[in-house]
């Protein structure tokens, strides 16, 4: 078989571990021929390819990013993009295409699959917002980086009697904020699933300081939104998939806390730092398991499926089902965190 691989959407630690596993078993065990498409769907539309061999993928397991490059290209955004992608796959005699990505990349995979492409999906995103899989690789690394940052902010907050506001990525899901906030001992966590009232946030901080605390840590998910009529926010640009660019809500939260409480308040926006660097051991293992499962699915022509983690096992689910709805934070876990607020 000739098997293509692409990585689309925002990168995350663990992508290279998947590529390595696909190639190692694809070439080493099945004797398949592997090629990589550069920069996500853009490489398929533009026929930008590189050979992937056991030799060329040696040593990439601990490397962050993706050796194939990534983009947020949506072939369905232009008139002939999807047709050009299908033409490339036919012309280059690609028997199976392994698409590693999040909601958007896999959404394209599902649509192209419906038009005849032989696609296998692998879920990735630091946001951990794909409903068909319990966890995506990249999430554990992002949470660890955010937790390390919160730990560091704690010590300097204590020294200066400050309120530290720290913003983390996660788009419209609060998983990273909640997990890193819990692990880092945050005093308040704001997530997109629960619109916040800034007056209540300030009240909690004031209450905490009245009880004797001299500093506070506030973790804000980039997608956190104020309850209607409580605070205004600016909105950013949109990408090929119509997603608005997030980031910066913590600046507004910080200014409000400073004004309303009078406490010395500082902001740290972690942003893309959460996506950089080497994957944790957990993410390397999950990514490797996904990669092996994906090449097995390709070998068995189980097209239209995505590999997923369910109850500790790697299973196959229909790609369309996997991208149907986002997995958002459940209130039970948020309740655990609220015991430590204010
Ligand atoms: O989906 C992953 C993610 O890192 C989100 O958490 C974030 O909102 C977005 O990507 C940022 O995208 P970009 O790298 O295009 O700025």
mmCIF file of C-alpha atoms and ligand atoms in Angstrom:
data_model
loop_
_atom_site.group_PDB
_atom_site.id
_atom_site.type_symbol
_atom_site.label_atom_id
_atom_site.label_comp_id
_atom_site.label_asym_id
_atom_site.label_seq_id
_atom_site.Cartn_x
_atom_site.Cartn_y
_atom_site.Cartn_z
ATOM 1 C CA UNK A 1 0.000 0.000 0.000
ATOM 2 C CA UNK A 2 0.995 3.616 -0.424
ATOM 3 C CA UNK A 3 -0.018 5.455 2.723
ATOM 4 C CA UNK A 4 -0.105 9.252 3.108
ATOM 5 C CA UNK A 5 0.162 11.098 6.428
ATOM 6 C CA UNK A 6 -0.671 14.705 7.277
ATOM 7 C CA UNK A 7 -0.798 16.857 10.391
ATOM 8 C CA UNK A 8 -3.357 19.695 10.347
ATOM 9 C CA UNK A 9 -4.534 22.508 12.600
ATOM 10 C CA UNK A 10 -2.645 23.832 15.612
ATOM 11 C CA UNK A 11 0.407 21.689 16.317
ATOM 12 C CA UNK A 12 0.937 19.931 19.628
ATOM 13 C CA UNK A 13 3.571 17.799 21.313
ATOM 14 C CA UNK A 14 3.197 14.152 20.258
ATOM 15 C CA UNK A 15 2.567 14.614 16.529
ATOM 16 C CA UNK A 16 6.032 13.336 15.666
ATOM 17 C CA UNK A 17 5.519 10.328 17.921
ATOM 18 C CA UNK A 18 2.440 9.376 15.844
ATOM 19 C CA UNK A 19 4.320 9.825 12.560
ATOM 20 C CA UNK A 20 7.191 7.700 13.852
ATOM 21 C CA UNK A 21 4.855 4.895 14.958
ATOM 22 C CA UNK A 22 2.943 4.910 11.653
ATOM 23 C CA UNK A 23 6.172 4.704 9.673
ATOM 24 C CA UNK A 24 7.859 2.169 11.932
ATOM 25 C CA UNK A 25 5.035 -0.344 11.672
ATOM 26 C CA UNK A 26 3.917 0.697 8.182
ATOM 27 C CA UNK A 27 7.314 0.184 6.590
ATOM 28 C CA UNK A 28 8.945 -2.144 9.090
ATOM 29 C CA UNK A 29 6.118 -4.635 9.639
ATOM 30 C CA UNK A 30 3.715 -4.243 6.695
ATOM 31 C CA UNK A 31 6.220 -3.213 4.028
ATOM 32 C CA UNK A 32 4.078 -0.251 2.937
ATOM 33 C CA UNK A 33 5.364 2.846 1.197
ATOM 34 C CA UNK A 34 4.828 6.015 3.319
ATOM 35 C CA UNK A 35 4.621 9.633 2.194
ATOM 36 C CA UNK A 36 3.963 12.797 4.165
ATOM 37 C CA UNK A 37 1.882 15.741 2.951
ATOM 38 C CA UNK A 38 3.337 19.084 4.017
ATOM 39 C CA UNK A 39 1.335 21.642 6.035
ATOM 40 C CA UNK A 40 -1.903 19.746 6.569
ATOM 41 C CA UNK A 41 -4.558 19.797 3.860
ATOM 42 C CA UNK A 42 -2.572 22.443 2.001
ATOM 43 C CA UNK A 43 -0.038 19.785 1.019
ATOM 44 C CA UNK A 44 -2.780 17.569 -0.387
ATOM 45 C CA UNK A 45 -4.367 20.404 -2.362
ATOM 46 C CA UNK A 46 -0.962 21.609 -3.636
ATOM 47 C CA UNK A 47 0.629 18.120 -3.933
ATOM 48 C CA UNK A 48 3.505 18.981 -1.594
ATOM 49 C CA UNK A 49 4.963 15.675 -0.454
ATOM 50 C CA UNK A 50 7.997 14.124 1.209
ATOM 51 C CA UNK A 51 9.030 10.483 1.569
ATOM 52 C CA UNK A 52 8.701 9.082 5.060
ATOM 53 C CA UNK A 53 10.991 6.206 5.926
ATOM 54 C CA UNK A 54 12.201 4.557 9.094
ATOM 55 C CA UNK A 55 15.553 6.265 8.476
ATOM 56 C CA UNK A 56 14.051 9.744 7.928
ATOM 57 C CA UNK A 57 11.886 9.547 11.047
ATOM 58 C CA UNK A 58 14.571 8.278 13.402
ATOM 59 C CA UNK A 59 15.006 10.336 16.588
ATOM 60 C CA UNK A 60 11.753 12.332 16.351
ATOM 61 C CA UNK A 61 9.893 10.700 19.274
ATOM 62 C CA UNK A 62 10.759 13.422 21.849
ATOM 63 C CA UNK A 63 10.579 16.335 19.403
ATOM 64 C CA UNK A 64 7.738 18.836 19.719
ATOM 65 C CA UNK A 65 5.978 20.311 16.675
ATOM 66 C CA UNK A 66 5.598 18.261 13.509
ATOM 67 C CA UNK A 67 8.256 17.371 10.945
ATOM 68 C CA UNK A 68 5.536 17.670 8.274
ATOM 69 C CA UNK A 69 4.485 21.206 9.184
ATOM 70 C CA UNK A 70 0.889 22.198 9.759
ATOM 71 C CA UNK A 71 -1.700 24.739 8.618
ATOM 72 C CA UNK A 72 -5.357 25.586 9.089
ATOM 73 C CA UNK A 73 -6.100 25.195 5.348
ATOM 74 C CA UNK A 74 -9.676 24.163 4.598
ATOM 75 C CA UNK A 75 -9.920 22.680 1.076
ATOM 76 C CA UNK A 76 -13.682 23.269 1.139
ATOM 77 C CA UNK A 77 -13.152 26.999 1.543
ATOM 78 C CA UNK A 78 -12.147 27.452 -2.112
ATOM 79 C CA UNK A 79 -14.197 26.356 -5.147
ATOM 80 C CA UNK A 80 -11.811 23.674 -6.394
ATOM 81 C CA UNK A 81 -9.861 22.842 -3.190
ATOM 82 C CA UNK A 82 -11.649 19.599 -2.367
ATOM 83 C CA UNK A 83 -11.489 18.398 -5.985
ATOM 84 C CA UNK A 84 -7.778 19.192 -6.154
ATOM 85 C CA UNK A 85 -7.224 17.236 -2.943
ATOM 86 C CA UNK A 86 -9.096 14.231 -4.355
ATOM 87 C CA UNK A 87 -7.145 14.524 -7.632
ATOM 88 C CA UNK A 88 -3.841 14.511 -5.749
ATOM 89 C CA UNK A 89 -4.775 11.386 -3.833
ATOM 90 C CA UNK A 90 -5.756 9.606 -7.045
ATOM 91 C CA UNK A 91 -2.804 10.844 -9.118
ATOM 92 C CA UNK A 92 -0.290 9.974 -6.383
ATOM 93 C CA UNK A 93 -1.923 6.544 -5.926
ATOM 94 C CA UNK A 94 -2.558 7.062 -2.210
ATOM 95 C CA UNK A 95 -4.375 3.953 -0.977
ATOM 96 C CA UNK A 96 -4.906 5.347 2.513
ATOM 97 C CA UNK A 97 -4.500 8.778 4.066
ATOM 98 C CA UNK A 98 -3.892 9.145 7.804
ATOM 99 C CA UNK A 99 -5.082 12.603 8.881
ATOM 100 C CA UNK A 100 -3.812 13.657 12.310
ATOM 101 C CA UNK A 101 -5.764 16.617 13.613
ATOM 102 C CA UNK A 102 -8.529 18.143 15.660
ATOM 103 C CA UNK A 103 -12.144 18.975 14.948
ATOM 104 C CA UNK A 104 -11.395 20.965 11.759
ATOM 105 C CA UNK A 105 -8.837 18.639 10.145
ATOM 106 C CA UNK A 106 -10.982 15.606 10.926
ATOM 107 C CA UNK A 107 -14.098 17.413 9.689
ATOM 108 C CA UNK A 108 -12.382 17.775 6.304
ATOM 109 C CA UNK A 109 -11.349 14.100 6.482
ATOM 110 C CA UNK A 110 -14.991 13.101 7.027
ATOM 111 C CA UNK A 111 -16.178 15.223 4.077
ATOM 112 C CA UNK A 112 -13.464 13.967 1.713
ATOM 113 C CA UNK A 113 -14.218 10.438 2.910
ATOM 114 C CA UNK A 114 -17.834 10.928 1.862
ATOM 115 C CA UNK A 115 -16.502 11.903 -1.578
ATOM 116 C CA UNK A 116 -14.472 8.739 -1.947
ATOM 117 C CA UNK A 117 -11.150 9.368 -0.180
ATOM 118 C CA UNK A 118 -9.786 6.496 1.930
ATOM 119 C CA UNK A 119 -9.134 8.293 5.196
ATOM 120 C CA UNK A 120 -8.195 7.256 8.741
ATOM 121 C CA UNK A 121 -8.335 9.860 11.528
ATOM 122 C CA UNK A 122 -6.039 10.363 14.515
ATOM 123 C CA UNK A 123 -7.271 12.837 17.155
ATOM 124 C CA UNK A 124 -4.880 15.496 18.417
ATOM 125 C CA UNK A 125 -5.331 18.745 20.284
ATOM 126 C CA UNK A 126 -4.050 20.334 23.442
ATOM 127 C CA UNK A 127 -7.668 21.455 24.024
ATOM 128 C CA UNK A 128 -8.872 17.873 24.735
ATOM 129 C CA UNK A 129 -12.273 18.802 23.311
ATOM 130 C CA UNK A 130 -12.987 15.807 21.042
ATOM 131 C CA UNK A 131 -15.927 13.860 22.388
ATOM 132 C CA UNK A 132 -15.127 10.413 20.948
ATOM 133 C CA UNK A 133 -11.844 10.024 22.809
ATOM 134 C CA UNK A 134 -11.240 10.284 26.540
ATOM 135 C CA UNK A 135 -7.989 12.134 26.003
ATOM 136 C CA UNK A 136 -6.042 13.597 23.110
ATOM 137 C CA UNK A 137 -2.249 13.649 23.181
ATOM 138 C CA UNK A 138 -0.832 17.127 23.703
ATOM 139 C CA UNK A 139 -3.269 17.825 26.518
ATOM 140 C CA UNK A 140 -1.136 16.282 29.259
ATOM 141 C CA UNK A 141 1.919 18.228 28.108
ATOM 142 C CA UNK A 142 -0.026 21.499 27.936
ATOM 143 C CA UNK A 143 -1.438 20.951 31.441
ATOM 144 C CA UNK A 144 2.040 20.199 32.793
ATOM 145 C CA UNK A 145 3.524 23.349 31.240
ATOM 146 C CA UNK A 146 0.661 25.467 32.615
ATOM 147 C CA UNK A 147 0.989 23.858 36.055
ATOM 148 C CA UNK A 148 4.735 24.561 36.138
ATOM 149 C CA UNK A 149 4.004 28.188 35.226
ATOM 150 C CA UNK A 150 1.350 28.507 37.961
ATOM 151 C CA UNK A 151 3.792 27.055 40.510
ATOM 152 C CA UNK A 152 6.322 29.694 39.514
ATOM 153 C CA UNK A 153 3.738 32.467 39.653
ATOM 154 C CA UNK A 154 2.802 31.344 43.175
ATOM 155 C CA UNK A 155 6.226 32.074 44.597
ATOM 156 C CA UNK A 156 6.553 35.521 43.073
ATOM 157 C CA UNK A 157 2.918 36.348 43.950
ATOM 158 C CA UNK A 158 3.678 35.539 47.588
ATOM 159 C CA UNK A 159 6.798 37.700 47.639
ATOM 160 C CA UNK A 160 4.962 40.756 46.330
ATOM 161 C CA UNK A 161 1.454 40.312 47.797
ATOM 162 C CA UNK A 162 0.020 40.230 44.294
ATOM 163 C CA UNK A 163 -2.918 38.847 42.418
ATOM 164 C CA UNK A 164 -1.596 36.874 39.454
ATOM 165 C CA UNK A 165 -3.907 36.292 36.505
ATOM 166 C CA UNK A 166 -2.740 33.557 34.133
ATOM 167 C CA UNK A 167 -4.389 32.836 30.796
ATOM 168 C CA UNK A 168 -4.216 29.411 29.152
ATOM 169 C CA UNK A 169 -5.356 28.135 25.752
ATOM 170 C CA UNK A 170 -8.164 25.657 25.199
ATOM 171 C CA UNK A 171 -10.474 27.449 22.771
ATOM 172 C CA UNK A 172 -14.119 26.913 23.830
ATOM 173 C CA UNK A 173 -13.334 24.181 26.369
ATOM 174 C CA UNK A 174 -11.965 24.785 29.845
ATOM 175 C CA UNK A 175 -10.047 21.512 30.246
ATOM 176 C CA UNK A 176 -6.559 23.010 30.362
ATOM 177 C CA UNK A 177 -7.648 25.805 32.723
ATOM 178 C CA UNK A 178 -9.441 23.424 35.048
ATOM 179 C CA UNK A 179 -6.744 20.748 35.186
ATOM 180 C CA UNK A 180 -3.821 23.157 35.528
ATOM 181 C CA UNK A 181 -5.809 25.263 37.985
ATOM 182 C CA UNK A 182 -6.542 22.215 40.123
ATOM 183 C CA UNK A 183 -2.965 20.938 39.904
ATOM 184 C CA UNK A 184 -1.515 24.384 40.577
ATOM 185 C CA UNK A 185 -3.832 25.265 43.459
ATOM 186 C CA UNK A 186 -5.599 28.193 41.755
ATOM 187 C CA UNK A 187 -7.875 30.358 43.885
ATOM 188 C CA UNK A 188 -10.248 31.045 41.016
ATOM 189 C CA UNK A 189 -10.651 29.320 37.637
ATOM 190 C CA UNK A 190 -12.683 30.881 34.821
ATOM 191 C CA UNK A 191 -13.796 28.536 32.039
ATOM 192 C CA UNK A 192 -15.837 29.089 28.852
ATOM 193 C CA UNK A 193 -18.546 26.669 29.968
ATOM 194 C CA UNK A 194 -19.546 28.938 32.862
ATOM 195 C CA UNK A 195 -19.798 32.665 32.075
ATOM 196 C CA UNK A 196 -18.271 34.655 34.936
ATOM 197 C CA UNK A 197 -19.353 37.746 36.790
ATOM 198 C CA UNK A 198 -16.296 39.930 37.406
ATOM 199 C CA UNK A 199 -17.917 41.476 40.496
ATOM 200 C CA UNK A 200 -18.179 38.007 42.046
ATOM 201 C CA UNK A 201 -14.564 37.204 41.114
ATOM 202 C CA UNK A 202 -13.394 40.377 42.862
ATOM 203 C CA UNK A 203 -15.554 39.637 45.879
ATOM 204 C CA UNK A 204 -13.970 36.202 46.251
ATOM 205 C CA UNK A 205 -10.461 37.626 46.015
ATOM 206 C CA UNK A 206 -11.259 40.342 48.570
ATOM 207 C CA UNK A 207 -12.812 37.750 50.883
ATOM 208 C CA UNK A 208 -9.728 35.538 50.605
ATOM 209 C CA UNK A 209 -7.390 38.423 51.400
ATOM 210 C CA UNK A 210 -9.599 39.504 54.313
ATOM 211 C CA UNK A 211 -9.179 35.995 55.740
ATOM 212 C CA UNK A 212 -5.395 36.468 55.750
ATOM 213 C CA UNK A 213 -4.120 35.463 52.312
ATOM 214 C CA UNK A 214 -1.721 37.981 50.845
ATOM 215 C CA UNK A 215 -1.850 36.783 47.234
ATOM 216 C CA UNK A 216 -4.212 35.058 44.783
ATOM 217 C CA UNK A 217 -3.887 33.044 41.608
ATOM 218 C CA UNK A 218 -6.617 33.385 38.981
ATOM 219 C CA UNK A 219 -6.525 30.969 36.019
ATOM 220 C CA UNK A 220 -8.467 32.171 32.993
ATOM 221 C CA UNK A 221 -9.240 30.033 29.947
ATOM 222 C CA UNK A 222 -8.757 32.037 26.750
ATOM 223 C CA UNK A 223 -12.378 31.284 25.835
ATOM 224 C CA UNK A 224 -13.826 32.397 29.177
ATOM 225 C CA UNK A 225 -16.659 34.854 28.680
ATOM 226 C CA UNK A 226 -18.290 37.338 31.021
ATOM 227 C CA UNK A 227 -21.929 36.843 31.922
ATOM 228 C CA UNK A 228 -24.129 39.047 29.756
ATOM 229 C CA UNK A 229 -23.946 42.708 30.636
ATOM 230 C CA UNK A 230 -21.101 42.340 33.176
ATOM 231 C CA UNK A 231 -17.995 43.182 31.117
ATOM 232 C CA UNK A 232 -17.166 43.836 27.449
ATOM 233 C CA UNK A 233 -14.609 41.970 25.322
ATOM 234 C CA UNK A 234 -13.103 42.598 21.890
ATOM 235 C CA UNK A 235 -13.330 39.802 19.328
ATOM 236 C CA UNK A 236 -10.460 38.737 17.034
ATOM 237 C CA UNK A 237 -10.061 37.608 13.428
ATOM 238 C CA UNK A 238 -11.492 34.347 12.084
ATOM 239 C CA UNK A 239 -9.638 31.507 10.344
ATOM 240 C CA UNK A 240 -10.506 29.297 7.322
ATOM 241 C CA UNK A 241 -12.914 27.309 9.466
ATOM 242 C CA UNK A 242 -14.673 30.380 10.841
ATOM 243 C CA UNK A 243 -13.072 30.117 14.294
ATOM 244 C CA UNK A 244 -12.383 33.377 16.004
ATOM 245 C CA UNK A 245 -8.801 33.935 17.189
ATOM 246 C CA UNK A 246 -8.889 33.947 20.983
ATOM 247 C CA UNK A 247 -6.462 35.346 23.539
ATOM 248 C CA UNK A 248 -6.291 38.401 25.720
ATOM 249 C CA UNK A 249 -9.355 38.052 27.963
ATOM 250 C CA UNK A 250 -6.956 37.939 30.932
ATOM 251 C CA UNK A 251 -5.828 41.505 30.184
ATOM 252 C CA UNK A 252 -9.375 42.733 30.740
ATOM 253 C CA UNK A 253 -9.844 40.547 33.819
ATOM 254 C CA UNK A 254 -6.600 41.890 35.282
ATOM 255 C CA UNK A 255 -7.560 45.525 34.690
ATOM 256 C CA UNK A 256 -10.953 44.969 36.314
ATOM 257 C CA UNK A 257 -9.482 43.217 39.366
ATOM 258 C CA UNK A 258 -6.937 46.012 39.823
ATOM 259 C CA UNK A 259 -9.610 48.729 39.540
ATOM 260 C CA UNK A 260 -12.260 47.060 41.659
ATOM 261 C CA UNK A 261 -10.099 45.601 44.474
ATOM 262 C CA UNK A 262 -7.093 47.928 44.505
ATOM 263 C CA UNK A 263 -4.792 44.872 44.773
ATOM 264 C CA UNK A 264 -1.523 44.901 42.877
ATOM 265 C CA UNK A 265 -2.403 42.631 39.946
ATOM 266 C CA UNK A 266 -0.297 41.211 37.085
ATOM 267 C CA UNK A 267 -1.130 39.188 33.995
ATOM 268 C CA UNK A 268 0.681 36.297 32.285
ATOM 269 C CA UNK A 269 -0.629 34.962 28.990
ATOM 270 C CA UNK A 270 0.902 31.548 28.336
ATOM 271 C CA UNK A 271 -0.482 31.197 24.794
ATOM 272 C CA UNK A 272 1.543 29.059 22.401
ATOM 273 C CA UNK A 273 4.088 28.146 25.095
ATOM 274 C CA UNK A 274 1.598 25.383 25.965
ATOM 275 C CA UNK A 275 2.022 23.870 22.500
ATOM 276 C CA UNK A 276 5.805 23.924 22.391
ATOM 277 C CA UNK A 277 8.573 21.581 23.410
ATOM 278 C CA UNK A 278 8.854 17.927 24.170
ATOM 279 C CA UNK A 279 5.787 15.749 24.936
ATOM 280 C CA UNK A 280 5.338 14.204 28.372
ATOM 281 C CA UNK A 281 5.792 10.438 28.709
ATOM 282 C CA UNK A 282 1.995 10.050 28.846
ATOM 283 C CA UNK A 283 1.566 11.886 25.527
ATOM 284 C CA UNK A 284 4.409 9.941 23.883
ATOM 285 C CA UNK A 285 2.778 6.663 24.838
ATOM 286 C CA UNK A 286 -0.734 7.718 23.759
ATOM 287 C CA UNK A 287 0.554 9.156 20.468
ATOM 288 C CA UNK A 288 2.520 5.975 19.792
ATOM 289 C CA UNK A 289 -0.540 3.800 20.504
ATOM 290 C CA UNK A 290 -2.658 5.987 18.190
ATOM 291 C CA UNK A 291 -0.009 5.775 15.443
ATOM 292 C CA UNK A 292 0.163 1.982 15.600
ATOM 293 C CA UNK A 293 -3.650 1.733 15.660
ATOM 294 C CA UNK A 294 -3.919 4.088 12.676
ATOM 295 C CA UNK A 295 -1.538 2.110 10.471
ATOM 296 C CA UNK A 296 -3.316 -1.097 11.510
ATOM 297 C CA UNK A 297 -6.648 0.502 10.470
ATOM 298 C CA UNK A 298 -5.136 1.586 7.138
ATOM 299 C CA UNK A 299 -3.706 -1.903 6.565
ATOM 300 C CA UNK A 300 -7.131 -3.402 7.219
ATOM 301 C CA UNK A 301 -8.847 -0.779 5.005
ATOM 302 C CA UNK A 302 -11.015 0.406 7.920
ATOM 303 C CA UNK A 303 -11.590 3.713 6.153
ATOM 304 C CA UNK A 304 -13.769 6.453 7.581
ATOM 305 C CA UNK A 305 -12.713 5.583 11.115
ATOM 306 C CA UNK A 306 -10.792 7.505 13.752
ATOM 307 C CA UNK A 307 -8.734 5.855 16.457
ATOM 308 C CA UNK A 308 -9.741 6.847 19.984
ATOM 309 C CA UNK A 309 -9.040 6.078 23.627
ATOM 310 C CA UNK A 310 -12.024 4.628 25.464
ATOM 311 C CA UNK A 311 -11.825 2.939 28.878
ATOM 312 C CA UNK A 312 -8.071 2.559 28.429
ATOM 313 C CA UNK A 313 -8.365 0.742 25.094
ATOM 314 C CA UNK A 314 -7.707 2.040 21.593
ATOM 315 C CA UNK A 315 -10.883 1.660 19.533
ATOM 316 C CA UNK A 316 -12.142 2.760 16.105
ATOM 317 C CA UNK A 317 -15.066 5.162 15.793
ATOM 318 C CA UNK A 318 -16.661 6.702 12.677
ATOM 319 C CA UNK A 319 -14.932 10.023 11.942
ATOM 320 C CA UNK A 320 -18.238 11.909 11.511
ATOM 321 C CA UNK A 321 -19.297 10.852 14.992
ATOM 322 C CA UNK A 322 -15.998 12.013 16.436
ATOM 323 C CA UNK A 323 -16.435 15.562 15.157
ATOM 324 C CA UNK A 324 -20.175 15.924 15.786
ATOM 325 C CA UNK A 325 -19.950 17.711 19.119
ATOM 326 C CA UNK A 326 -17.293 19.197 21.346
ATOM 327 C CA UNK A 327 -16.428 17.626 24.665
ATOM 328 C CA UNK A 328 -16.854 20.315 27.300
ATOM 329 C CA UNK A 329 -15.948 20.367 30.973
ATOM 330 C CA UNK A 330 -18.443 18.560 33.179
ATOM 331 C CA UNK A 331 -19.754 20.416 36.173
ATOM 332 C CA UNK A 332 -18.767 17.663 38.665
ATOM 333 C CA UNK A 333 -15.086 18.276 38.020
ATOM 334 C CA UNK A 334 -15.557 22.042 38.203
ATOM 335 C CA UNK A 335 -17.305 21.578 41.559
ATOM 336 C CA UNK A 336 -14.144 19.914 42.898
ATOM 337 C CA UNK A 337 -12.195 23.060 42.035
ATOM 338 C CA UNK A 338 -14.746 25.443 43.583
ATOM 339 C CA UNK A 339 -14.003 24.001 47.046
ATOM 340 C CA UNK A 340 -10.715 25.926 46.821
ATOM 341 C CA UNK A 341 -12.092 29.229 45.520
ATOM 342 C CA UNK A 342 -12.007 32.456 47.508
HETATM 343 O O1 LIG B 1 -6.683 24.249 19.099
HETATM 344 C C1 LIG B 1 -5.429 24.456 19.655
HETATM 345 C C2 LIG B 1 -5.191 25.916 19.927
HETATM 346 O O2 LIG B 1 -3.907 26.037 20.511
HETATM 347 C C3 LIG B 1 -6.253 26.609 20.762
HETATM 348 O O3 LIG B 1 -6.107 26.332 22.136
HETATM 349 C C4 LIG B 1 -6.025 28.048 20.399
HETATM 350 O O4 LIG B 1 -7.179 28.840 20.566
HETATM 351 C C5 LIG B 1 -5.656 27.970 18.958
HETATM 352 O O5 LIG B 1 -5.172 26.661 18.727
HETATM 353 C C6 LIG B 1 -4.601 28.966 18.537
HETATM 354 O O6 LIG B 1 -4.397 28.847 17.170
HETATM 355 P P1 LIG B 1 -3.242 29.531 16.363
HETATM 356 O O7 LIG B 1 -2.006 28.708 16.561
HETATM 357 O O8 LIG B 1 -3.713 29.500 14.954
HETATM 358 O O9 LIG B 1 -3.066 30.905 16.905
#
